[in-house]
Short mmCIF file of N, CA and C in Angstrom, two decimals:
data_model
loop_
_atom_site.label_atom_id
_atom_site.label_comp_id
_atom_site.label_asym_id
_atom_site.label_seq_id
_atom_site.Cartn_x
_atom_site.Cartn_y
_atom_site.Cartn_z
N MET A 1 -8.99 4.34 -8.41
CA MET A 1 -10.06 4.85 -9.03
C MET A 1 -10.82 3.72 -9.49
N ASN A 2 -12.32 3.84 -9.19
CA ASN A 2 -13.10 2.97 -9.81
C ASN A 2 -13.89 3.32 -10.88
N LYS A 3 -14.38 2.45 -11.66
CA LYS A 3 -15.17 2.69 -12.76
C LYS A 3 -16.39 3.68 -12.76
N ASN A 4 -17.01 3.34 -11.69
CA ASN A 4 -18.33 4.29 -11.45
C ASN A 4 -17.77 5.81 -11.45
N LEU A 5 -16.73 5.92 -10.45
CA LEU A 5 -16.39 7.30 -10.56
C LEU A 5 -15.98 7.94 -11.89
N LEU A 6 -15.24 7.09 -12.54
CA LEU A 6 -14.70 7.54 -13.89
C LEU A 6 -15.81 7.77 -14.68
N LEU A 7 -16.86 6.97 -14.81
CA LEU A 7 -18.06 7.21 -15.53
C LEU A 7 -18.77 8.61 -15.36
N THR A 8 -18.78 9.14 -14.10
CA THR A 8 -19.10 10.36 -13.72
C THR A 8 -18.42 11.52 -14.49
N LEU A 9 -17.27 11.14 -14.96
CA LEU A 9 -16.42 12.14 -15.57
C LEU A 9 -16.42 12.00 -17.04
N MET A 10 -16.95 11.27 -17.63
CA MET A 10 -17.00 10.92 -19.05
C MET A 10 -17.08 12.36 -19.61
N ASN A 11 -16.40 12.38 -20.87
CA ASN A 11 -16.29 13.52 -21.76
C ASN A 11 -16.15 14.81 -21.09
N LYS A 12 -15.54 14.90 -20.03
CA LYS A 12 -15.02 16.11 -19.35
C LYS A 12 -13.40 16.05 -19.31
N VAL A 13 -12.84 17.33 -19.26
CA VAL A 13 -11.61 17.63 -19.25
C VAL A 13 -11.11 17.38 -17.91
N ILE A 14 -10.02 16.67 -17.57
CA ILE A 14 -9.50 16.34 -16.28
C ILE A 14 -7.99 16.44 -16.17
N ARG A 15 -7.38 16.40 -15.08
CA ARG A 15 -6.12 16.43 -14.77
C ARG A 15 -5.85 15.07 -14.14
N VAL A 16 -4.82 14.21 -14.74
CA VAL A 16 -4.73 12.95 -14.02
C VAL A 16 -3.21 13.22 -13.35
N ASP A 17 -3.37 12.90 -12.11
CA ASP A 17 -2.38 13.14 -10.99
C ASP A 17 -1.93 14.78 -10.92
N ARG A 18 -1.75 15.02 -9.74
CA ARG A 18 -1.49 16.59 -9.65
C ARG A 18 -0.14 17.22 -10.30
N GLY A 19 0.78 16.39 -10.34
CA GLY A 19 2.01 16.89 -10.81
C GLY A 19 2.91 16.00 -11.35
N GLY A 20 4.11 16.07 -11.79
CA GLY A 20 5.23 15.05 -12.00
C GLY A 20 5.01 14.74 -13.56
N PRO A 21 6.06 13.96 -14.08
CA PRO A 21 6.01 13.31 -15.34
C PRO A 21 4.93 12.80 -15.89
N GLU A 22 4.20 12.07 -14.92
CA GLU A 22 3.04 11.26 -15.52
C GLU A 22 1.72 12.26 -15.51
N SER A 23 1.73 13.26 -15.10
CA SER A 23 0.54 14.27 -14.87
C SER A 23 0.26 14.61 -16.33
N ARG A 24 -0.95 14.38 -16.68
CA ARG A 24 -1.47 15.13 -18.00
C ARG A 24 -2.99 15.49 -17.87
N ILE A 25 -3.25 16.65 -18.73
CA ILE A 25 -4.68 17.24 -18.76
C ILE A 25 -5.32 16.56 -20.14
N GLY A 26 -6.36 16.17 -20.14
CA GLY A 26 -7.19 15.63 -21.20
C GLY A 26 -8.45 15.19 -21.00
N LYS A 27 -9.15 14.85 -22.09
CA LYS A 27 -10.55 14.64 -22.05
C LYS A 27 -10.73 13.18 -21.76
N LEU A 28 -11.62 12.68 -20.79
CA LEU A 28 -11.99 11.39 -20.56
C LEU A 28 -12.86 10.82 -21.57
N MET A 29 -12.31 9.79 -22.43
CA MET A 29 -12.99 9.13 -23.67
C MET A 29 -13.90 7.88 -23.10
N ALA A 30 -13.11 7.01 -22.23
CA ALA A 30 -13.91 5.76 -21.94
C ALA A 30 -13.07 5.29 -20.67
N ALA A 31 -14.06 4.50 -19.82
CA ALA A 31 -13.56 4.00 -18.53
C ALA A 31 -13.98 2.68 -18.41
N GLU A 32 -13.14 1.78 -17.90
CA GLU A 32 -13.14 0.20 -17.78
C GLU A 32 -12.96 0.00 -16.23
N ASP A 33 -13.07 -1.29 -16.09
CA ASP A 33 -12.68 -1.74 -14.63
C ASP A 33 -11.07 -1.48 -14.15
N ASP A 34 -10.36 -1.57 -15.08
CA ASP A 34 -8.81 -1.49 -14.64
C ASP A 34 -8.10 -0.39 -15.52
N HIS A 35 -8.73 0.27 -16.28
CA HIS A 35 -8.15 1.33 -17.04
C HIS A 35 -9.04 2.35 -17.68
N PHE A 36 -8.49 3.38 -18.27
CA PHE A 36 -9.22 4.43 -18.98
C PHE A 36 -8.61 5.03 -20.09
N VAL A 37 -9.38 5.71 -20.90
CA VAL A 37 -8.67 6.30 -22.06
C VAL A 37 -8.92 7.85 -22.04
N LEU A 38 -7.58 8.44 -22.12
CA LEU A 38 -7.58 9.88 -22.19
C LEU A 38 -7.18 10.42 -23.38
N LEU A 39 -7.75 11.46 -23.94
CA LEU A 39 -7.47 12.07 -25.02
C LEU A 39 -6.41 13.44 -24.70
N THR A 40 -5.35 13.68 -25.00
CA THR A 40 -4.39 14.62 -24.57
C THR A 40 -3.94 15.49 -25.83
N GLU A 41 -3.57 16.60 -25.70
CA GLU A 41 -3.07 17.27 -26.65
C GLU A 41 -1.84 17.01 -27.19
N LYS A 42 -0.78 16.72 -26.29
CA LYS A 42 0.57 16.38 -26.70
C LYS A 42 0.84 14.98 -27.14
N ASP A 43 -0.04 14.01 -26.49
CA ASP A 43 0.16 12.42 -26.71
C ASP A 43 -0.98 11.91 -27.42
N GLY A 44 -1.81 12.57 -27.74
CA GLY A 44 -2.94 11.91 -28.35
C GLY A 44 -3.94 10.79 -27.41
N ILE A 45 -4.19 9.83 -27.90
CA ILE A 45 -4.80 8.78 -26.88
C ILE A 45 -3.80 7.93 -25.96
N VAL A 46 -4.04 8.22 -24.89
CA VAL A 46 -3.09 7.60 -23.77
C VAL A 46 -4.29 6.54 -22.86
N TYR A 47 -3.70 5.30 -22.72
CA TYR A 47 -4.41 4.31 -22.02
C TYR A 47 -3.94 4.16 -20.65
N TYR A 48 -4.43 4.40 -19.56
CA TYR A 48 -3.91 4.82 -18.15
C TYR A 48 -4.56 3.65 -17.29
N LYS A 49 -3.64 2.89 -16.62
CA LYS A 49 -4.16 1.85 -15.78
C LYS A 49 -4.35 2.42 -14.46
N THR A 50 -5.73 2.26 -13.94
CA THR A 50 -6.12 2.91 -12.91
C THR A 50 -5.56 2.59 -11.67
N GLN A 51 -4.94 1.32 -11.41
CA GLN A 51 -4.36 1.12 -10.21
C GLN A 51 -3.11 1.98 -9.70
N HIS A 52 -2.60 2.73 -10.80
CA HIS A 52 -1.42 3.66 -10.40
C HIS A 52 -1.78 5.11 -10.26
N ILE A 53 -3.24 5.49 -10.44
CA ILE A 53 -3.67 6.83 -10.52
C ILE A 53 -3.79 7.31 -8.98
N LYS A 54 -3.02 8.35 -8.58
CA LYS A 54 -3.21 8.72 -7.34
C LYS A 54 -4.43 9.82 -7.12
N SER A 55 -4.68 10.71 -8.24
CA SER A 55 -5.81 11.59 -8.09
C SER A 55 -6.27 11.94 -9.35
N ILE A 56 -7.52 12.40 -9.51
CA ILE A 56 -8.00 13.06 -10.67
C ILE A 56 -8.63 14.23 -10.32
N THR A 57 -8.32 15.39 -11.10
CA THR A 57 -8.76 16.73 -10.79
C THR A 57 -9.90 17.18 -11.92
N LEU A 58 -10.99 17.58 -11.45
CA LEU A 58 -11.93 18.36 -12.40
C LEU A 58 -12.13 19.72 -11.80
N ASN A 59 -11.56 20.68 -12.73
CA ASN A 59 -11.73 22.05 -12.57
C ASN A 59 -13.28 22.58 -13.00
N SER A 60 -14.15 22.67 -12.41
CA SER A 60 -15.59 22.93 -12.56
C SER A 60 -15.86 24.53 -12.78
N ARG A 61 -14.88 25.35 -12.04
CA ARG A 61 -15.04 26.75 -12.04
C ARG A 61 -14.46 27.24 -13.44
N ASP A 62 -13.39 27.01 -13.63
CA ASP A 62 -12.68 27.88 -14.77
C ASP A 62 -12.40 26.91 -15.84
N GLY A 63 -12.53 25.92 -15.78
CA GLY A 63 -12.06 24.81 -17.08
C GLY A 63 -10.75 24.72 -17.18
N MET A 64 -10.25 23.60 -17.71
CA MET A 64 -8.83 23.61 -17.96
C MET A 64 -8.78 23.87 -19.49
N GLU A 65 -7.56 24.38 -19.84
CA GLU A 65 -7.07 24.70 -21.23
C GLU A 65 -7.09 23.31 -22.01
N PHE A 66 -7.89 23.11 -23.02
CA PHE A 66 -7.91 21.94 -23.74
C PHE A 66 -8.49 22.17 -25.06
N SER A 67 -7.89 22.03 -26.21
CA SER A 67 -8.35 22.37 -27.54
C SER A 67 -8.05 21.37 -28.68
N VAL A 68 -8.67 20.02 -28.54
CA VAL A 68 -8.38 19.21 -29.28
C VAL A 68 -9.72 18.59 -29.73
N GLU A 69 -9.94 18.31 -31.03
CA GLU A 69 -11.27 17.85 -31.37
C GLU A 69 -11.30 16.34 -31.10
N ASP A 70 -12.52 15.88 -30.96
CA ASP A 70 -12.71 14.52 -30.43
C ASP A 70 -12.43 13.63 -31.65
N PRO A 71 -11.68 12.68 -31.46
CA PRO A 71 -11.24 11.61 -32.48
C PRO A 71 -12.78 10.86 -32.86
N ALA A 72 -12.49 10.17 -33.97
CA ALA A 72 -13.71 9.33 -34.22
C ALA A 72 -13.56 8.17 -33.30
N ALA A 73 -14.77 7.78 -32.92
CA ALA A 73 -15.07 6.49 -32.09
C ALA A 73 -14.12 5.35 -32.34
N ASP A 74 -13.96 5.01 -33.44
CA ASP A 74 -13.03 3.81 -33.84
C ASP A 74 -11.73 4.25 -33.85
N SER A 75 -11.26 5.31 -33.53
CA SER A 75 -9.90 5.48 -33.67
C SER A 75 -9.06 5.19 -32.47
N TYR A 76 -9.66 4.83 -31.43
CA TYR A 76 -9.03 4.46 -30.20
C TYR A 76 -9.87 3.07 -29.79
N LEU A 77 -8.94 2.26 -29.00
CA LEU A 77 -9.28 0.84 -28.68
C LEU A 77 -10.26 0.81 -27.37
N LEU A 78 -11.42 0.16 -27.60
CA LEU A 78 -12.20 0.09 -26.37
C LEU A 78 -12.07 -1.61 -26.02
N ALA A 79 -11.48 -1.79 -24.79
CA ALA A 79 -11.24 -3.13 -24.36
C ALA A 79 -11.64 -3.39 -23.07
N PRO A 80 -11.93 -4.60 -22.60
CA PRO A 80 -12.60 -4.82 -21.30
C PRO A 80 -11.42 -4.71 -20.22
N ASP A 81 -10.22 -4.91 -20.72
CA ASP A 81 -9.09 -4.81 -19.64
C ASP A 81 -7.94 -4.42 -20.17
N PHE A 82 -6.97 -3.85 -19.30
CA PHE A 82 -5.81 -3.20 -19.83
C PHE A 82 -4.80 -4.16 -20.53
N LYS A 83 -4.78 -5.30 -20.09
CA LYS A 83 -3.89 -6.48 -20.92
C LYS A 83 -4.36 -6.60 -22.30
N THR A 84 -5.66 -6.53 -22.70
CA THR A 84 -6.15 -6.62 -23.86
C THR A 84 -5.72 -5.30 -24.84
N VAL A 85 -5.64 -4.23 -24.09
CA VAL A 85 -5.32 -2.82 -24.95
C VAL A 85 -3.81 -3.00 -24.84
N VAL A 86 -2.91 -3.59 -24.17
CA VAL A 86 -1.50 -3.67 -24.48
C VAL A 86 -1.20 -4.70 -25.60
N SER A 87 -2.01 -5.87 -25.25
CA SER A 87 -1.78 -6.90 -26.44
C SER A 87 -2.17 -6.53 -27.74
N SER A 88 -3.22 -5.34 -27.86
CA SER A 88 -3.49 -5.06 -29.15
C SER A 88 -2.33 -4.07 -29.98
N LEU A 89 -1.57 -3.59 -29.02
CA LEU A 89 -0.45 -2.87 -29.65
C LEU A 89 0.77 -3.26 -29.88
N ARG A 90 0.69 -4.64 -29.87
CA ARG A 90 2.02 -5.60 -30.37
C ARG A 90 2.33 -5.09 -31.79
N HIS A 91 3.73 -5.26 -32.01
CA HIS A 91 4.42 -4.92 -33.18
C HIS A 91 4.02 -3.50 -33.76
N HIS A 92 3.73 -2.54 -32.77
CA HIS A 92 3.40 -1.09 -33.09
C HIS A 92 4.58 -0.34 -32.29
N TRP A 93 4.97 0.78 -32.55
CA TRP A 93 5.92 1.67 -32.06
C TRP A 93 4.98 2.44 -30.82
N VAL A 94 5.47 2.09 -29.58
CA VAL A 94 4.50 2.69 -28.50
C VAL A 94 5.38 3.38 -27.52
N LYS A 95 4.81 4.22 -26.88
CA LYS A 95 5.35 4.91 -25.69
C LYS A 95 5.02 4.37 -24.27
N VAL A 96 5.61 4.23 -23.29
CA VAL A 96 5.23 3.36 -22.25
C VAL A 96 5.60 4.27 -20.92
N ASN A 97 4.74 4.66 -20.03
CA ASN A 97 4.96 5.47 -18.87
C ASN A 97 5.65 6.93 -19.38
N ARG A 98 4.74 7.81 -19.43
CA ARG A 98 4.86 9.04 -20.22
C ARG A 98 6.05 9.76 -20.02
N GLY A 99 6.47 9.84 -18.59
CA GLY A 99 7.72 10.75 -18.43
C GLY A 99 8.67 10.18 -17.37
N GLY A 100 9.57 10.81 -17.12
CA GLY A 100 10.72 10.33 -16.21
C GLY A 100 11.54 9.43 -16.50
N PRO A 101 12.31 8.84 -15.41
CA PRO A 101 13.36 7.76 -15.95
C PRO A 101 12.85 6.63 -16.32
N GLU A 102 11.64 6.04 -16.14
CA GLU A 102 11.00 4.89 -16.57
C GLU A 102 10.13 4.82 -17.97
N MET A 103 10.37 6.05 -18.59
CA MET A 103 9.78 6.05 -19.79
C MET A 103 10.51 5.35 -20.89
N LEU A 104 9.68 4.44 -21.50
CA LEU A 104 10.45 3.71 -22.73
C LEU A 104 9.49 4.05 -23.97
N GLU A 105 10.30 3.86 -25.07
CA GLU A 105 9.74 3.99 -26.46
C GLU A 105 10.34 3.05 -27.43
N GLY A 106 9.54 2.41 -28.11
CA GLY A 106 10.12 1.42 -29.16
C GLY A 106 8.93 0.48 -29.63
N ILE A 107 9.34 -0.50 -30.17
CA ILE A 107 8.32 -1.42 -30.93
C ILE A 107 8.01 -2.64 -29.88
N MET A 108 6.66 -2.85 -29.54
CA MET A 108 6.51 -3.68 -28.58
C MET A 108 6.31 -5.11 -29.26
N ASP A 109 6.97 -6.21 -28.71
CA ASP A 109 7.00 -7.37 -29.24
C ASP A 109 6.11 -8.52 -28.39
N GLU A 110 6.50 -8.72 -27.42
CA GLU A 110 5.88 -9.77 -26.46
C GLU A 110 4.84 -9.34 -25.53
N VAL A 111 3.85 -9.87 -25.20
CA VAL A 111 2.98 -9.45 -24.07
C VAL A 111 2.51 -10.73 -23.40
N SER A 112 2.87 -10.60 -22.21
CA SER A 112 2.40 -12.01 -21.17
C SER A 112 1.66 -11.26 -19.96
N ASP A 113 1.27 -12.23 -19.03
CA ASP A 113 0.55 -11.77 -17.86
C ASP A 113 1.44 -11.14 -16.94
N ASP A 114 3.01 -11.30 -16.97
CA ASP A 114 4.01 -10.89 -16.22
C ASP A 114 4.65 -9.69 -16.77
N TYR A 115 4.99 -9.63 -18.05
CA TYR A 115 5.85 -8.77 -18.47
C TYR A 115 5.50 -8.38 -19.91
N ILE A 116 6.02 -7.24 -20.42
CA ILE A 116 6.08 -6.82 -22.05
C ILE A 116 7.61 -6.81 -22.42
N THR A 117 7.59 -7.06 -23.66
CA THR A 117 9.22 -6.85 -24.33
C THR A 117 9.07 -5.72 -25.26
N ILE A 118 9.99 -4.78 -25.17
CA ILE A 118 9.94 -3.62 -26.23
C ILE A 118 11.49 -3.62 -26.67
N PHE A 119 11.47 -3.50 -28.03
CA PHE A 119 12.64 -3.27 -28.80
C PHE A 119 13.03 -1.87 -28.89
N SER A 120 14.11 -1.35 -28.20
CA SER A 120 14.46 0.06 -28.13
C SER A 120 15.74 0.20 -28.56
N LYS A 121 16.09 0.99 -29.71
CA LYS A 121 17.31 1.31 -30.27
C LYS A 121 18.00 -0.18 -30.50
N GLU A 122 18.94 -0.54 -29.54
CA GLU A 122 19.70 -1.82 -30.01
C GLU A 122 19.53 -2.66 -28.58
N GLU A 123 18.41 -2.44 -27.80
CA GLU A 123 18.07 -2.98 -26.48
C GLU A 123 16.79 -3.79 -26.82
N ILE A 124 16.73 -4.84 -25.92
CA ILE A 124 15.64 -5.72 -25.62
C ILE A 124 15.36 -5.37 -24.34
N ILE A 125 14.00 -4.79 -24.00
CA ILE A 125 13.84 -4.33 -22.58
C ILE A 125 12.44 -5.20 -22.23
N ARG A 126 12.47 -5.82 -20.91
CA ARG A 126 11.50 -6.50 -20.48
C ARG A 126 11.03 -5.72 -19.27
N LEU A 127 9.70 -5.32 -19.34
CA LEU A 127 9.18 -4.54 -18.13
C LEU A 127 8.05 -5.06 -17.80
N ALA A 128 8.05 -5.29 -16.26
CA ALA A 128 6.81 -5.99 -15.57
C ALA A 128 5.57 -5.47 -15.78
N MET A 129 4.54 -6.20 -16.30
CA MET A 129 3.29 -5.76 -16.46
C MET A 129 2.86 -4.89 -15.44
N TYR A 130 3.05 -5.25 -14.16
CA TYR A 130 2.60 -4.36 -13.03
C TYR A 130 3.12 -2.88 -13.14
N HIS A 131 4.27 -2.62 -13.72
CA HIS A 131 4.75 -1.40 -13.63
C HIS A 131 4.42 -0.61 -14.94
N VAL A 132 3.67 -1.14 -15.74
CA VAL A 132 3.17 -0.30 -16.87
C VAL A 132 2.06 0.57 -16.46
N ARG A 133 2.17 1.91 -16.31
CA ARG A 133 1.33 2.97 -15.81
C ARG A 133 0.25 3.32 -16.95
N ASN A 134 0.97 3.69 -17.89
CA ASN A 134 0.22 4.10 -19.35
C ASN A 134 0.77 3.78 -20.33
N ILE A 135 0.13 3.55 -21.70
CA ILE A 135 0.76 3.32 -22.72
C ILE A 135 0.01 3.99 -23.85
N SER A 136 0.72 4.37 -25.04
CA SER A 136 -0.01 4.90 -26.16
C SER A 136 0.85 4.52 -27.42
N LEU A 137 0.26 4.73 -28.46
CA LEU A 137 0.95 4.61 -29.85
C LEU A 137 1.77 5.75 -29.88
N GLY A 138 3.17 5.38 -29.90
CA GLY A 138 4.05 6.51 -30.37
C GLY A 138 4.18 6.60 -32.04
N THR A 139 4.85 7.79 -32.31
CA THR A 139 5.15 7.84 -33.70
C THR A 139 6.65 8.27 -33.81
N THR A 140 7.25 7.45 -34.73
CA THR A 140 8.62 7.56 -34.96
C THR A 140 8.95 8.95 -35.81
N SER A 141 8.09 9.55 -36.36
CA SER A 141 8.08 10.78 -37.09
C SER A 141 8.51 11.91 -36.03
N GLU A 142 7.75 11.88 -34.86
CA GLU A 142 8.08 12.87 -33.69
C GLU A 142 9.73 12.82 -33.45
N LYS A 143 10.01 11.51 -33.33
CA LYS A 143 11.40 11.24 -33.03
C LYS A 143 12.25 11.65 -33.96
N ASN A 144 11.97 11.36 -35.19
CA ASN A 144 12.69 11.75 -36.30
C ASN A 144 12.87 13.33 -36.73
N ASP A 145 11.67 13.99 -36.36
CA ASP A 145 11.71 15.51 -36.43
C ASP A 145 12.46 15.99 -35.45
N ALA A 146 12.62 15.58 -34.17
CA ALA A 146 13.47 16.11 -33.21
C ALA A 146 14.89 15.85 -33.48
N GLU A 147 15.27 14.59 -33.85
CA GLU A 147 16.50 14.21 -34.28
C GLU A 147 16.90 15.07 -35.59
N LYS A 148 16.16 15.22 -36.56
CA LYS A 148 16.45 16.41 -37.76
C LYS A 148 16.75 17.69 -37.19
N LYS A 149 15.96 18.28 -36.38
CA LYS A 149 16.24 19.45 -35.74
C LYS A 149 17.59 19.52 -35.06
N GLU A 150 17.84 18.65 -34.34
CA GLU A 150 19.12 18.59 -33.62
C GLU A 150 20.30 18.41 -34.59
N GLN A 151 20.10 17.60 -35.46
CA GLN A 151 21.26 17.42 -36.58
C GLN A 151 21.34 18.71 -37.21
N GLY A 152 20.33 19.48 -37.57
CA GLY A 152 20.41 20.73 -38.37
C GLY A 152 21.21 21.63 -37.53
N LYS A 153 20.91 21.87 -36.05
CA LYS A 153 21.53 22.72 -35.26
C LYS A 153 22.95 22.37 -35.28
N THR A 154 23.43 21.00 -35.08
CA THR A 154 24.62 20.65 -34.96
C THR A 154 25.45 21.10 -36.36
N ASN A 155 24.78 20.72 -37.59
CA ASN A 155 25.63 21.25 -38.74
C ASN A 155 25.66 22.69 -38.98
N GLU A 156 24.76 23.44 -38.39
CA GLU A 156 24.89 24.94 -38.47
C GLU A 156 25.89 25.40 -37.58
N ASN A 157 26.24 24.81 -36.24
CA ASN A 157 27.16 25.21 -35.45
C ASN A 157 28.54 24.73 -36.11
N ASN A 158 28.68 23.59 -36.78
CA ASN A 158 29.81 23.11 -37.26
C ASN A 158 30.37 24.03 -38.39
N LYS A 159 29.33 24.60 -39.24
CA LYS A 159 29.49 25.69 -40.35
C LYS A 159 30.06 26.75 -39.72
N ASN A 160 29.35 27.39 -38.47
CA ASN A 160 29.97 28.68 -37.98
C ASN A 160 31.17 28.49 -37.53
N GLU A 161 31.38 27.31 -36.82
CA GLU A 161 32.89 27.12 -36.35
C GLU A 161 33.88 27.08 -37.36
N ALA A 162 33.63 26.44 -38.57
CA ALA A 162 34.47 26.44 -39.67
C ALA A 162 34.80 27.91 -40.29
N ASN A 163 33.82 28.66 -40.18
CA ASN A 163 33.52 29.98 -40.69
C ASN A 163 34.39 30.91 -39.81
N ASP A 164 34.57 30.78 -38.57
CA ASP A 164 35.20 31.53 -37.66
C ASP A 164 36.56 31.90 -37.94
N GLY A 165 37.13 31.04 -38.79
CA GLY A 165 38.54 31.52 -39.15
C GLY A 165 39.15 30.24 -39.39
N ASP A 166 39.85 30.33 -40.50
CA ASP A 166 40.85 29.18 -40.73
C ASP A 166 42.18 29.33 -39.95
N GLU A 167 42.28 30.49 -39.40
CA GLU A 167 43.47 30.65 -38.61
C GLU A 167 43.38 29.76 -37.47
N SER A 168 42.18 29.60 -36.68
CA SER A 168 42.08 28.75 -35.47
C SER A 168 42.57 27.37 -35.90
N SER A 169 42.00 26.81 -37.01
CA SER A 169 42.18 25.59 -37.48
C SER A 169 43.71 25.30 -37.78
N ASN A 170 44.53 26.37 -38.42
CA ASN A 170 45.70 26.22 -38.59
C ASN A 170 46.57 26.13 -37.41
N ASN A 171 46.17 26.86 -36.09
CA ASN A 171 46.75 26.90 -34.75
C ASN A 171 46.48 25.33 -34.36
N LYS A 172 45.52 24.79 -34.55
CA LYS A 172 45.05 23.51 -34.03
C LYS A 172 46.08 22.63 -34.70
N THR A 173 46.24 22.92 -36.06
CA THR A 173 47.20 21.91 -36.71
C THR A 173 48.45 21.95 -36.23
N ASP A 174 48.97 23.20 -36.15
CA ASP A 174 50.27 23.41 -35.68
C ASP A 174 50.66 22.80 -34.22
N ASN A 175 49.64 23.13 -33.31
CA ASN A 175 49.74 22.52 -32.14
C ASN A 175 49.67 21.00 -31.95
N GLU A 176 48.90 20.32 -32.85
CA GLU A 176 48.99 18.87 -32.94
C GLU A 176 50.36 18.54 -33.47
N LYS A 177 50.93 19.17 -34.26
CA LYS A 177 52.21 18.74 -34.82
C LYS A 177 53.29 19.01 -33.72
N ALA A 178 53.27 20.04 -32.95
CA ALA A 178 54.02 20.03 -31.97
C ALA A 178 53.94 19.00 -30.67
N VAL A 179 52.68 18.63 -30.43
CA VAL A 179 52.57 17.35 -29.61
C VAL A 179 53.10 16.24 -30.22
N ASN A 180 52.81 15.97 -31.57
CA ASN A 180 53.54 14.70 -32.06
C ASN A 180 55.09 14.78 -32.05
N ASN A 181 55.50 15.92 -32.33
CA ASN A 181 56.96 16.10 -32.31
C ASN A 181 57.61 15.76 -30.90
N ARG A 182 56.83 16.11 -29.87
CA ARG A 182 57.44 16.11 -28.48
C ARG A 182 57.26 14.56 -28.14
N GLY A 183 56.06 14.04 -28.70
CA GLY A 183 56.09 12.42 -28.43
C GLY A 183 57.15 11.73 -29.02
N ARG A 184 57.61 11.96 -30.23
CA ARG A 184 58.49 11.33 -30.97
C ARG A 184 60.13 11.61 -30.31
N ASN A 185 60.05 12.73 -29.90
CA ASN A 185 61.46 13.04 -29.09
C ASN A 185 61.52 12.28 -27.87
N VAL A 186 60.61 12.08 -26.99
CA VAL A 186 60.46 11.43 -25.89
C VAL A 186 60.79 9.93 -26.32
N ARG A 187 59.92 9.43 -27.22
CA ARG A 187 60.41 7.94 -27.58
C ARG A 187 61.79 7.74 -27.99
N ASN A 188 62.38 8.58 -28.85
CA ASN A 188 63.79 8.50 -29.20
C ASN A 188 64.76 8.61 -28.03
N ASN A 189 64.48 9.42 -27.04
CA ASN A 189 65.29 9.63 -25.86
C ASN A 189 65.44 8.47 -25.04
N ARG A 190 64.12 7.79 -24.91
CA ARG A 190 64.00 6.44 -24.32
C ARG A 190 64.86 5.43 -24.75
N ARG A 191 64.83 5.27 -26.26
CA ARG A 191 65.66 4.29 -26.82
C ARG A 191 67.18 4.33 -26.82
N ARG A 192 67.51 5.62 -26.50
CA ARG A 192 69.02 5.70 -26.50
C ARG A 192 69.70 5.37 -25.27
#
């Protein structure tokens, strides 16, 4: 995709790619030589590298469902090239490559011409700059909210299991005692 084509689609709702984990619907906010800025409902501002874009769809008849207010002009980065965008996100929580097995989320540390370094959980990941298809500021609160919901479900399931009857836990204890006794008997027989 070249900049001139993208400029004709400015402030229009488009679909990036036809499908798959990287496909998004959003409003084209800015276009440069090697990247563009897309406002999406789910991910907010996403910076896409144009070399990895296979298609852009504009639905001129019906329009695409999109109901997000335009952010302030200074709420996203306007940079001459993609590397400058990526460099400006150093020391921030980022999401790289929206979906699929190559999605990364963590704190971006180092940015060079060849690779970026991301701290994710207890890992240090180096990703070739060539393979960065898109990037956005991530929020740890989304992740924490999802973890809290999951933890709440787990706690509730544990309570339900505990309330299902103390009899089942007594049976487990009796079974564990029987297994332990059998193990002791086998060891004692071997010693004789």
